Every structure is written in structure tokens, then in C-alpha cells.
Coordinates of C-alpha atoms in Angstrom, one line a residue:
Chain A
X1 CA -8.3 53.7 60.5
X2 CA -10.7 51.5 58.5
X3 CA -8.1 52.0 55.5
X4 CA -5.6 50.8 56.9
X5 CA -6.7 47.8 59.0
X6 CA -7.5 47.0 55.4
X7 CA -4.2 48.1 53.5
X8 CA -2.6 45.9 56.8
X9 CA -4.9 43.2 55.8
X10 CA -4.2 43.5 52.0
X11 CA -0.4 43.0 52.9
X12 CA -1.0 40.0 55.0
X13 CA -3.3 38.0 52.8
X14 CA -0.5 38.5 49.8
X15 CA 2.1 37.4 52.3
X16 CA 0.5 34.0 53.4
X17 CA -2.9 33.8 52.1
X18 CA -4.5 30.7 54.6
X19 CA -2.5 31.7 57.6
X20 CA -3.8 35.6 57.4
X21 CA -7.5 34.5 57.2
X22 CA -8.0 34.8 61.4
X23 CA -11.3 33.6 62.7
X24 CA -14.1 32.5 60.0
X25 CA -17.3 30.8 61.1
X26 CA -17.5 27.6 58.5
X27 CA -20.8 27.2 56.5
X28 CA -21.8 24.2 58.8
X29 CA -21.3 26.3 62.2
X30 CA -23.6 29.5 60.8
X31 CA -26.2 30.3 63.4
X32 CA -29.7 31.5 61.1
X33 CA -32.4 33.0 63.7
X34 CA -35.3 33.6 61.8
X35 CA -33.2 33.7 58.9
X36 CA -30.6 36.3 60.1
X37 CA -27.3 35.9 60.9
X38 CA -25.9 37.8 63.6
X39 CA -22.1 37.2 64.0
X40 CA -20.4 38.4 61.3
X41 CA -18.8 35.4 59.3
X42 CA -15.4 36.9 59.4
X43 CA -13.6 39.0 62.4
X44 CA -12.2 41.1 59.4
X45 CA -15.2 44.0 58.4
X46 CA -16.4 44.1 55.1
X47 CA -15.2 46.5 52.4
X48 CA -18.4 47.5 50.2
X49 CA -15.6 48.8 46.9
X50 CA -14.7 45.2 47.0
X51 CA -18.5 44.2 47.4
X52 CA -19.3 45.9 44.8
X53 CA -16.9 43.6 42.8
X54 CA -18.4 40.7 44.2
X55 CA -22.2 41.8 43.4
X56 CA -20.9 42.7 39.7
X57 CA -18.9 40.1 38.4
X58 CA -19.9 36.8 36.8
X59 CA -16.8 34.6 38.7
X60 CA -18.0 35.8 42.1
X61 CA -21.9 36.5 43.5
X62 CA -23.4 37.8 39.5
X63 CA -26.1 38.9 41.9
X64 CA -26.7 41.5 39.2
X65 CA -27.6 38.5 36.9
X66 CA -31.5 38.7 39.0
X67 CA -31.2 41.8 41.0
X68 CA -31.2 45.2 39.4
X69 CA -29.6 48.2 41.0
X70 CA -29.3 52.2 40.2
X71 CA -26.0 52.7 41.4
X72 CA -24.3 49.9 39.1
X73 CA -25.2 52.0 36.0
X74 CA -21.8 51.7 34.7
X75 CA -22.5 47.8 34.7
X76 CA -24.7 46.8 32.3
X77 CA -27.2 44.0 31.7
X78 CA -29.3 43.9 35.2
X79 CA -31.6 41.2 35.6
X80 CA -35.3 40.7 36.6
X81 CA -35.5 37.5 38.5
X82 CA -35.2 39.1 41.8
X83 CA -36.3 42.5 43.3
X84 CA -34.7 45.9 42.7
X85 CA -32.4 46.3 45.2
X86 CA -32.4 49.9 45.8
X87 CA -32.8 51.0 49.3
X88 CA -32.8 47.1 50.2
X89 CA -30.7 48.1 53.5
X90 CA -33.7 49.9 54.6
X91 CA -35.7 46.9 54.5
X92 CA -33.6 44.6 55.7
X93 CA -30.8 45.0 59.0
X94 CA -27.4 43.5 58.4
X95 CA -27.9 40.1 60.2
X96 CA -30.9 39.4 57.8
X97 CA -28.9 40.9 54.8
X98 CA -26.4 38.4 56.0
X99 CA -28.7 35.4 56.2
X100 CA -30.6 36.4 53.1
X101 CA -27.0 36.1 51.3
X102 CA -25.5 33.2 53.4
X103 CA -28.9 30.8 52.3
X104 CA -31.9 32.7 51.1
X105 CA -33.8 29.7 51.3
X106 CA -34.4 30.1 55.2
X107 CA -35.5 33.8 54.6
X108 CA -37.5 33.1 51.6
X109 CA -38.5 28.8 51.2
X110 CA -37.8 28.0 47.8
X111 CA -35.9 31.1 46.8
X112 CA -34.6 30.9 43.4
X113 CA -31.5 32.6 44.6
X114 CA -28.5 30.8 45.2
X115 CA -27.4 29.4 48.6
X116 CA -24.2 31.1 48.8
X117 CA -22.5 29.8 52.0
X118 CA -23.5 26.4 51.8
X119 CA -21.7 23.5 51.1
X120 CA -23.9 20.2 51.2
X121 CA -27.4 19.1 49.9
X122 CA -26.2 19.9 46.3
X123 CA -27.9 17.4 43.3
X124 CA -25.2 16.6 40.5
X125 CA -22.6 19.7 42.0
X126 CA -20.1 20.5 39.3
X127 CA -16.6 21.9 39.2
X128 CA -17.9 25.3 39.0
X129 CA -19.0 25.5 35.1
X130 CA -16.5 22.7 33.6
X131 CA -19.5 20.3 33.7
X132 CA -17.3 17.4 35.6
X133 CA -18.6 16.5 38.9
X134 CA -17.0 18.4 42.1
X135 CA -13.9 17.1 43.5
X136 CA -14.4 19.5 46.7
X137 CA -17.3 21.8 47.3
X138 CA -16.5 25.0 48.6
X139 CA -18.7 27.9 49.3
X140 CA -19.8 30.0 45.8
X141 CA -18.8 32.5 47.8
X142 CA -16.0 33.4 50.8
X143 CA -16.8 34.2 54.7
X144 CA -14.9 37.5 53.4
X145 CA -17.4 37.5 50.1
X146 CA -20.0 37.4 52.2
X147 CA -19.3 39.9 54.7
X148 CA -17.9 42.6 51.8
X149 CA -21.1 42.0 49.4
X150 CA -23.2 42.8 52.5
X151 CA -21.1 45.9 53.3
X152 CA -22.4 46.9 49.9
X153 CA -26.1 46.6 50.4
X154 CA -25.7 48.3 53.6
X155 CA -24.6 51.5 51.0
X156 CA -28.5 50.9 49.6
X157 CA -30.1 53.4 51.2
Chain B
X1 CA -41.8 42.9 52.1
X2 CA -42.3 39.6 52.2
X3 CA -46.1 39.8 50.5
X4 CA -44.7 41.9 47.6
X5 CA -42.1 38.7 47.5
X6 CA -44.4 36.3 47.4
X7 CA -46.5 37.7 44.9
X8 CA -43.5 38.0 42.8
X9 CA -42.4 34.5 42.8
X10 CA -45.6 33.4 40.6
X11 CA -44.6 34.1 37.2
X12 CA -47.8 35.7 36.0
X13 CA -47.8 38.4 38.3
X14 CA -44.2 39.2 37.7
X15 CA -44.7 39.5 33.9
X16 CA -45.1 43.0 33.5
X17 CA -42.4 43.2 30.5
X18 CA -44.3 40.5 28.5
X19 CA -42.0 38.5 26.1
X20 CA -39.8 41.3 25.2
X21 CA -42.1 40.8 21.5
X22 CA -43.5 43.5 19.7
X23 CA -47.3 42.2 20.4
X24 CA -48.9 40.7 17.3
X25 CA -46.1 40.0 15.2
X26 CA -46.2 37.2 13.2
X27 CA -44.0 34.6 11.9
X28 CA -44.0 33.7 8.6
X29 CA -41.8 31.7 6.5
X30 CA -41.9 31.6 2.9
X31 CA -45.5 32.3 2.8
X32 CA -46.2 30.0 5.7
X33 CA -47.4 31.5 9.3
X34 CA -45.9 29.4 12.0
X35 CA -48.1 28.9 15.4
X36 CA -46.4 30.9 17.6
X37 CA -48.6 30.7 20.3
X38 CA -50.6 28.0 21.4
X39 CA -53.2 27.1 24.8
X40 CA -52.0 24.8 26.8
X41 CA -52.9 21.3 27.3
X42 CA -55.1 20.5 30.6
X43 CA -51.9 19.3 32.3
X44 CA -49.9 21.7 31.4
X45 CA -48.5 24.4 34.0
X46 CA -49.0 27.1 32.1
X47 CA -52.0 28.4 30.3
X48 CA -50.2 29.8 26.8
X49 CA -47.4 28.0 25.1
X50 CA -45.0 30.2 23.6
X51 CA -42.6 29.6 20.7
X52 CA -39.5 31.0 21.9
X53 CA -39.1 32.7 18.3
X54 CA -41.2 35.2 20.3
X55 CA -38.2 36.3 22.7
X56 CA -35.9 37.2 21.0
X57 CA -35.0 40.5 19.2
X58 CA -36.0 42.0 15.8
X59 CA -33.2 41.5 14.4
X60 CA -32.6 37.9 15.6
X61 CA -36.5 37.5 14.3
X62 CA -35.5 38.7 10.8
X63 CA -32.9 36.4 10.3
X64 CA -35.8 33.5 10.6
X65 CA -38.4 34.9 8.5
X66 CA -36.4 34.4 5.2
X67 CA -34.7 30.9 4.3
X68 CA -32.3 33.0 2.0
X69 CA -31.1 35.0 5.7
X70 CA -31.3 31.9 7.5
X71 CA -27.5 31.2 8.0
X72 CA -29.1 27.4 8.8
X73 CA -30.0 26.7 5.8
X74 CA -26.3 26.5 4.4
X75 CA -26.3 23.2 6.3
X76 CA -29.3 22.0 5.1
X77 CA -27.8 22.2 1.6
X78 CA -24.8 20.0 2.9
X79 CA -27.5 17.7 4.4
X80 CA -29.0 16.7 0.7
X81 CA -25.3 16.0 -0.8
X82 CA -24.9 13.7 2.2
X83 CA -28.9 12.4 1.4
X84 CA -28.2 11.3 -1.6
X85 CA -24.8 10.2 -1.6
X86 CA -23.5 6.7 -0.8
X87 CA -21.7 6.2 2.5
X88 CA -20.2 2.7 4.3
X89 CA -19.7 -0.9 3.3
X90 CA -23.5 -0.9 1.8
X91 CA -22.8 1.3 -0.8
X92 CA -26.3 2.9 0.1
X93 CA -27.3 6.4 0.4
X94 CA -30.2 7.6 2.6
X95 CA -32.2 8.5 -0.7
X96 CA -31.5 4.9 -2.0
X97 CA -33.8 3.4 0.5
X98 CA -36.1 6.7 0.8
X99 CA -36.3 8.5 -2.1
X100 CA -36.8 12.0 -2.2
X101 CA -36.6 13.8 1.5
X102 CA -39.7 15.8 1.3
X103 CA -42.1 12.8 0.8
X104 CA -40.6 10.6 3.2
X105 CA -39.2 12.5 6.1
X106 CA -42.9 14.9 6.0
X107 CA -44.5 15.0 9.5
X108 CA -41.0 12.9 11.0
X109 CA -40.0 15.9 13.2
X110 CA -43.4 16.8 14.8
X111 CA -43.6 12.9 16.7
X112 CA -39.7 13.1 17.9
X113 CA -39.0 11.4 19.9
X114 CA -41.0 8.3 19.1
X115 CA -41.3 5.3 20.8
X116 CA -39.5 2.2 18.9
X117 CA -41.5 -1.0 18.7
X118 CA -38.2 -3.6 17.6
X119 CA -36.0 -1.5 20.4
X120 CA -38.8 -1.3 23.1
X121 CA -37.2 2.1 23.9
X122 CA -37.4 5.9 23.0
X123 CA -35.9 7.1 20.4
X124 CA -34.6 10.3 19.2
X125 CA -34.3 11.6 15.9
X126 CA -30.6 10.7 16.0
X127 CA -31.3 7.7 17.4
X128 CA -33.2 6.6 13.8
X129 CA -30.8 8.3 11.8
X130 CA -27.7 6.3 13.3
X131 CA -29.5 3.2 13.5
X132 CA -30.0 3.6 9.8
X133 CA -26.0 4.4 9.4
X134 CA -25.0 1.5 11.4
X135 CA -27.3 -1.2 10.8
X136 CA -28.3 -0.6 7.3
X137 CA -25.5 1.4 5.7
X138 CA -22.9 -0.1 7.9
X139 CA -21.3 3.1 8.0
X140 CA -20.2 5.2 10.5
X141 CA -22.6 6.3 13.3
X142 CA -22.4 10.7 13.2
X143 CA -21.6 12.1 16.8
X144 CA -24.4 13.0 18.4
X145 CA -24.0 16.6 18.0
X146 CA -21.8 16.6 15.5
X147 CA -21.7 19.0 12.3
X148 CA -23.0 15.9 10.0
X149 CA -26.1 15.0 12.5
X150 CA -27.1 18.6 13.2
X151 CA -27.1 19.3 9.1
X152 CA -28.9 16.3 8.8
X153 CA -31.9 16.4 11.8
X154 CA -32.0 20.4 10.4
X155 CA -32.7 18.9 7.0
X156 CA -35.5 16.1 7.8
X157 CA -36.8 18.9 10.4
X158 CA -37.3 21.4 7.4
X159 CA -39.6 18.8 6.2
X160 CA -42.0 19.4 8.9
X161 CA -42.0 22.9 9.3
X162 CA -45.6 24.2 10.0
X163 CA -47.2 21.0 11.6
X164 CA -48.1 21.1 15.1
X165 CA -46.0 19.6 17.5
X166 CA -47.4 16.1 18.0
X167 CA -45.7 13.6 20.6
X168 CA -47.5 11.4 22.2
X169 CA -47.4 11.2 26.0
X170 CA -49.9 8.0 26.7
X171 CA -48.9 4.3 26.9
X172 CA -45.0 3.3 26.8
X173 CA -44.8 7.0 26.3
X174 CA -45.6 7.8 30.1
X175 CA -42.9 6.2 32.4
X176 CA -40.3 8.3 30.0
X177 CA -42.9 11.2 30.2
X178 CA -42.9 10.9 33.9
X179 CA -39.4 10.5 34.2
X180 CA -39.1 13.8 32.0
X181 CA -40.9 15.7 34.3
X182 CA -39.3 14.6 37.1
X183 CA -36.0 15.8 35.4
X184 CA -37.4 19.1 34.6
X185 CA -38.4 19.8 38.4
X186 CA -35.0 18.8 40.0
X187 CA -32.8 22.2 41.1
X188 CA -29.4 20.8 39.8
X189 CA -26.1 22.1 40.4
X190 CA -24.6 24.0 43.3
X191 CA -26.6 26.8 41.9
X192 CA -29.4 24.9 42.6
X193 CA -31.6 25.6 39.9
X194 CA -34.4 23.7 37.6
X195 CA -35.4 24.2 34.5
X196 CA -38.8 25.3 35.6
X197 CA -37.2 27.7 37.5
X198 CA -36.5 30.1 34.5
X199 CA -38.3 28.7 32.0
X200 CA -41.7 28.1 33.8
X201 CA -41.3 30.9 36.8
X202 CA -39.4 33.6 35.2
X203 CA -40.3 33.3 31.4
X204 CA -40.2 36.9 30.0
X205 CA -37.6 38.2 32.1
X206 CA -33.9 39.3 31.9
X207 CA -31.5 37.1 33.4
X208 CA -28.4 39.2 33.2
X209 CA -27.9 40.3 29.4
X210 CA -30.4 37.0 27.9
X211 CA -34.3 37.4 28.1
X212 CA -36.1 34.2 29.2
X213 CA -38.1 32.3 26.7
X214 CA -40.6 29.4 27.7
X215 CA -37.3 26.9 26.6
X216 CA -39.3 25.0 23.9
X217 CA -37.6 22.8 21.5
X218 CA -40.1 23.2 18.5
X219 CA -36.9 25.0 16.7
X220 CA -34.3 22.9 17.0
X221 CA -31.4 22.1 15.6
X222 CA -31.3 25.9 16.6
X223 CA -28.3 27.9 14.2
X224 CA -27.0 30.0 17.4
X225 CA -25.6 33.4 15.9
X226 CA -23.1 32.9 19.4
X227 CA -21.6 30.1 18.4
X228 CA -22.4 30.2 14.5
X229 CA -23.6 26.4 14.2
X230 CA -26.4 24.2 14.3
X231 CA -27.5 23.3 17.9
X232 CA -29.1 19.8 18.5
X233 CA -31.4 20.0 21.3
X234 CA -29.6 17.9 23.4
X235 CA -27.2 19.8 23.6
X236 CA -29.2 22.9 24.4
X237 CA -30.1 20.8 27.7
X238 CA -26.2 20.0 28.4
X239 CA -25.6 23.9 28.2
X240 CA -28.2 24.5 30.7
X241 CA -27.3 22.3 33.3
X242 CA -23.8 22.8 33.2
X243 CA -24.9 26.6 33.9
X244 CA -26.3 25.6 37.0
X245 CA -22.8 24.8 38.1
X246 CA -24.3 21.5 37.6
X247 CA -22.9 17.8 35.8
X248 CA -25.3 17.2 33.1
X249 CA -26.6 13.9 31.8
X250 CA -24.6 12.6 28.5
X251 CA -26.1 13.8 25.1
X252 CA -28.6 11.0 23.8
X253 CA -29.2 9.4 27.2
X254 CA -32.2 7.6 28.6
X255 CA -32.3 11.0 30.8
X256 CA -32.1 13.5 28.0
X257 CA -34.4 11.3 25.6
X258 CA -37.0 11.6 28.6
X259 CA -36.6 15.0 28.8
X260 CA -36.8 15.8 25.3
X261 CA -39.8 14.2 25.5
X262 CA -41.2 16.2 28.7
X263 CA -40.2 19.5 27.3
X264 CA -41.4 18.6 23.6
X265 CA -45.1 18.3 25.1
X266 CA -45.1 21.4 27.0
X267 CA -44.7 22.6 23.6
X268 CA -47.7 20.7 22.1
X269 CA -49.2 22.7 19.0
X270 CA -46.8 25.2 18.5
X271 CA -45.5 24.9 14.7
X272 CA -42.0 23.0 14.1
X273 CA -40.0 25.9 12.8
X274 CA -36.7 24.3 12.9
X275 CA -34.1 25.3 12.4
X276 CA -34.7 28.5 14.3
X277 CA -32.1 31.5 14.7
X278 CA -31.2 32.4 18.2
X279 CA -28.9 34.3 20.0

């Protein structure tokens, strides 16, 4: 079922990218309570294999740059800026996980991590790392980012 | 949870791993032990400055401890051609006016960047060297990171290797100092991030595949085995902001003079050992 609301989805997004994304809470309209989000940003669930992408790679969250983790062993180089993250959806429900990853900063003031659904308050933003100033500032990561990268700490047990 | 955060997010407690050094190792260079690490001055954030020498592997170390392995010192040989050979309208070289490098250059490095009197501004070491190109020479002035400025501050760095780090900070030094310190504090970019956030908080640690040093300058121009040239330290500073997802200031501006500055005396008594090898 799950596989193919996502196969369906798949197929979609490569037939009309924008039109396919349905209903996606923008970073302005995201509710924190305590730091935790509740609604899911996207109406679409998230996939924790593509999560898993977005945790890993250096173009998308590099979350692995700070945060170490035992079941990315076939990645290597795992930071120490951040916490292990090994049985992190234990500590933490989904809404938080999703706040924690949306802006940090309301979980945790002054976080070093990144604000990743955020798109204002930025001094000197850039054009990603070209080092010219940013025409548009979009989220470092998508409402669908977000929603698969948490799928994928939920599989930290 | 949050406790075990909190505690985490001051550097010291977070250390654990150390510099990633083998403890006690020493620096020396051609018979010459470098201070590697120094206390800190009153002011000064941290209690222990630490060269970043310290950081990085045995390998990388190696390279440093022997000006024959030193893959810098290739351009330090091009630097005394171009020292004593004539260049622009002039018809001067740098030696014509200063004789031999090692007498008049000694101790140069250690004050960088130094307040000029005539110009009522900061200068860097580049700053002085063009100056001399274009007012005196009337040649040329070398880009500011260029391959014939790097060879050269490398050079005229060489010539203080071993002295303690010695800006001043007081006077028409402290606006700039300020200003410095202001810089170093501000989370830039759209990743949001200041230099005192890894270099300060998170010294010692892995950031993805790089291990955190203190971000000192007393090495620079730094020969970077990644990129297999001299480094200016301006540039270093450039790098690191545009990694923040961030617009950095131009090489040689008022901001990166102020900053060079800031970050040169939060390296106060370690021992020029420029140029360094790093990764």
C-alpha cells in the first residue's frame, strides 16, 4: 500500500514536478508548541530509504556532518558536534523530531544545528556555497525533506 | 536529555577526544621547538591556546617538521628570486632598498597586522608589501592571494618563525579589535554559523571527515596538501564563511583586516610557524 502510494507519487512528481506537490505547510505558517510540530509538513508520508539519503549526503541535510549514527556504517566520516543519534526516536516523539529538524533553535536556544525550514533572519545568506549573495531563499531543506529525514529517525530505535 | 545537551554545548566538557594529538609531541623545526601551546590572555575565552599544528595527523605533522618536506618552502625559494630582482618603472628590487631578507623582515610577521601611522589605518602584511610595489617600485600591485603574494608573505614569514605572536590590541588597535570580535561572534550564512561556533565551542572535534582546530593564524600562508598552494590567511577566512552558505567579506577588507587582527590575538604567544602544512 505504502509502496505504491509512493511508486504513484514517484510517477507524478516526474510528470509535473510543482503541480504534484498537494498540500505543504510553508516555513512561515509552521505551528512550534514547545518546540514540536505536530502536522506533518506534507500530506505525502515520509519515506525513511529516502531519509536516509537526506541525513547522508552533503547537498541535502549532511546531518551526519555533527551527528554520529551506527546504522550509517557504510557512510563514513561521522561527526561530533552533535549527539549520537542512536535510539534518538526513543527520546524524542515525531512532532518534536519534527520541530527539532524544522528549527532546532526553539527546542534547543542557540543550537548550533542548522534551521532547516526557515527562510528569513539569515546574516549575509548565500547562493548555497557559490559565495554570491541569495537571489531567493528557500528552505535548506523541502517540506518532503523534512517529513522523509524524520521517517528516518523514527527507524532509531 | 536536555541536561546531558546542555552540558555538551560547553566545549570543555565535550572534549573527551582531546585535539586528536598524540599528547606531548613536540614541534620542532630545524633544531627550533615552536610554542605549540600557550595560556591564554585574561580576556581570552579560552584558557589554553592551541597551535592548530596540534590537529592535524602524523603524517600532515611530518611534513612541517623538516623544511626539506615542506612542499612550502618551494615557494619561498621563488620569493628570494623575486626579492632581489628588479621589477616596475623604478628599476628597484625589494633587496635594493632592504638588503638581505633575514635582517630586515626579522620579527615583521609576529606584529601583522600593524597599525600604519602615514595611512591612519590597519594594515596587513600585503598591505605593506603592495604599498612598497606601487608607491616605491611603481610596479604592479600582486593579487591579494595570488601565487606572487603568498610566495612572498611565506618568505618574510620564515623570517619570524619561533617569535611569539605579538599584536598589539590597545590604542588605534581597539576599534579594529572590537570590530574583529564582533565579526568573529556573528552566525553568518543560511547555515547560521560563527566562527566561535567551531572554532571556540567545538575545537577538538570531527566535523564530518576534518577535525576542528582552535582556527589560529600563527601558520599562515598555510601550503594546503588539498589544494597544493600557499594559502593567505584571508583567504582561509573567505573559505569559511562561504561554508556557512554565507557571502563573505572581500579579501583585504577593512572587515577581514579587523578580523585578522581579532583572531591573530586569540593566538597571542603561540610561535609563528608559517608556513604551516595542513590538510
Amino acid at each position: 500500500m505504502r509502496l505504491a502510494r509512493n511508486l504513484a507519487f514517484g510517477l507524478v512528481a516526474a510528470l509535473g514536478a510543482g503541480v504534484a506537490q498537494a498540500a505543504e505547510i510553508v516555513p512561515g505558517d509552521v505551528v512550534f508548541r514547545d518546540g514540536a510540530v505536530e502536522t506533518p509538513l506534507t500530506d505525502q508520508p515520509g519515506d525513511p530509504a529516502r531519509g536516509r539519503e537526506v541525513f547522508s549526503q552533503r547537498s541535502q541535510g549532511n546531518c551526519i556532518a555533527c551527528h554520529a549514527v551506527s546504522s550509517l556504517s557504510d557512510v563514513p566520516w561521522h561527526g561530533e558536534i552533535g549527539p549520537p543519534l542512536d535510539g534518538v526516536a526513543e527520546r524524542w516523539s515525531e512532532a518534536e523530531l519534527r520541530g527539532i529538524v524544522a528549527n532546532a533553535k526553539i527546542m534547543f536556544p542557540d543550537s548550533m544545528m542548522p534551521s532547516f525550514y526557515k527562510v528569513t533572519g539569515f546574516i549575509r545568506p548565500g547562493d548555497g556555497f557559490t559565495a554570491k549573495p541569495a537571489k531567493e531563499i528557500k528552505p535548506l531543506l523541502t517540506a518532503q525533506q523534512i517529513e522523509d529525514v524524520v521517517a528516518f529517525l523514527k527507524t532509531l530505535k | 536529555m536536555r541536561t546531558l545537551i546542555a552540558a555538551c554545548a560547553s566545549a570543555a566538557l565535550c572534549l573527551g577526544a582531546g585535539t586528536g594529538a598524540a599528547e606531548g609531541q613536540k614541534l620542532v623545526i630545524e633544531g627550533q621547538e615552536m610554542v605549540t601551546r600557550a595560556p591564554a590572555p585574561d580576556w581570552h575565552p579560552l584558557t589554553e591556546v592551541i597551535s592548530g599544528w596540534e590537529f592535524r595527523d602524523p603524517a600532515t605533522q611530518a611534513l612541517q617538521m623538516d623544511d626539506f618536506e615542506n612542499p612550502a618552502m618551494i615557494f619561498v625559494d621563488q620569493a628570494r628570486e623575486m626579492w632581489s630582482t628588479p621589477d616596475g618603472a623604478a628599476g628597484k628590487s625589494c633587496e635594493s632598498c632592504h638588503g638581505a631578507v633575514e635582517d630586515s623582515m626579522k620579527g615583521v610577521r609576529a606584529v601583522m597586522p600593524k597599525f600604519n601611522e602615514e595611512a591612519g589605518t590597519l594594515w596587513s602584511l600585503e598591505d605593506y608589501i603592495n604599498n612598497c610595489r606601487t608607491a616605491r617600485m611603481q610596479a604592479e600591485p600582486w593579487k591579494w592571494s595570488g601565487s606572487e603574494m603568498t610566495a612572498m608573505t611565506a618568505l618574510i614569514t620564515l623570517q619570524s618563525r619561533g617569535m611569539p605572536v605579538a599584536v598589539r590590541i590597545d590604542g588605534p588597535y581597539q576599534s579594529w579589535w572590537e570590530k574583529g570580535r564582533e565579526i568573529y561572534y556573528t552566525r553568518y550564512g543560511q547555515l547560521e554559523l560563527a566562527c566561535a561556533n567551531c572554532h571556540e565551542d567545538h575545537y577538538g572535534q570531527m566535523i564530518r571527515a576534518d577535525r576542528l582546530s582552535q582556527g589560529q593564524i600563527n601558520g599562515f600562508p598555510t601550503y594546503r596538501l588539498k589544494n597544493a598552494k600557499l594559502n593567505s590567511i584571508h583567504n582561509r577566512f573567505y573559505g569559511c564563511i562561504r561554508d556557512t552558505r554565507g557571502v563573505p567579506f572581500a579579501e583585504g577588507s577593512d572587515e577581514f583586516k579587523a578580523l585578522e587582527l581579532y583572531v591573530a590575538s586569540r593566538g597571542l604567544g603561540l610561535s609563528i610557524e608559517g608556513p604551516a602544512v595542513r590538510n
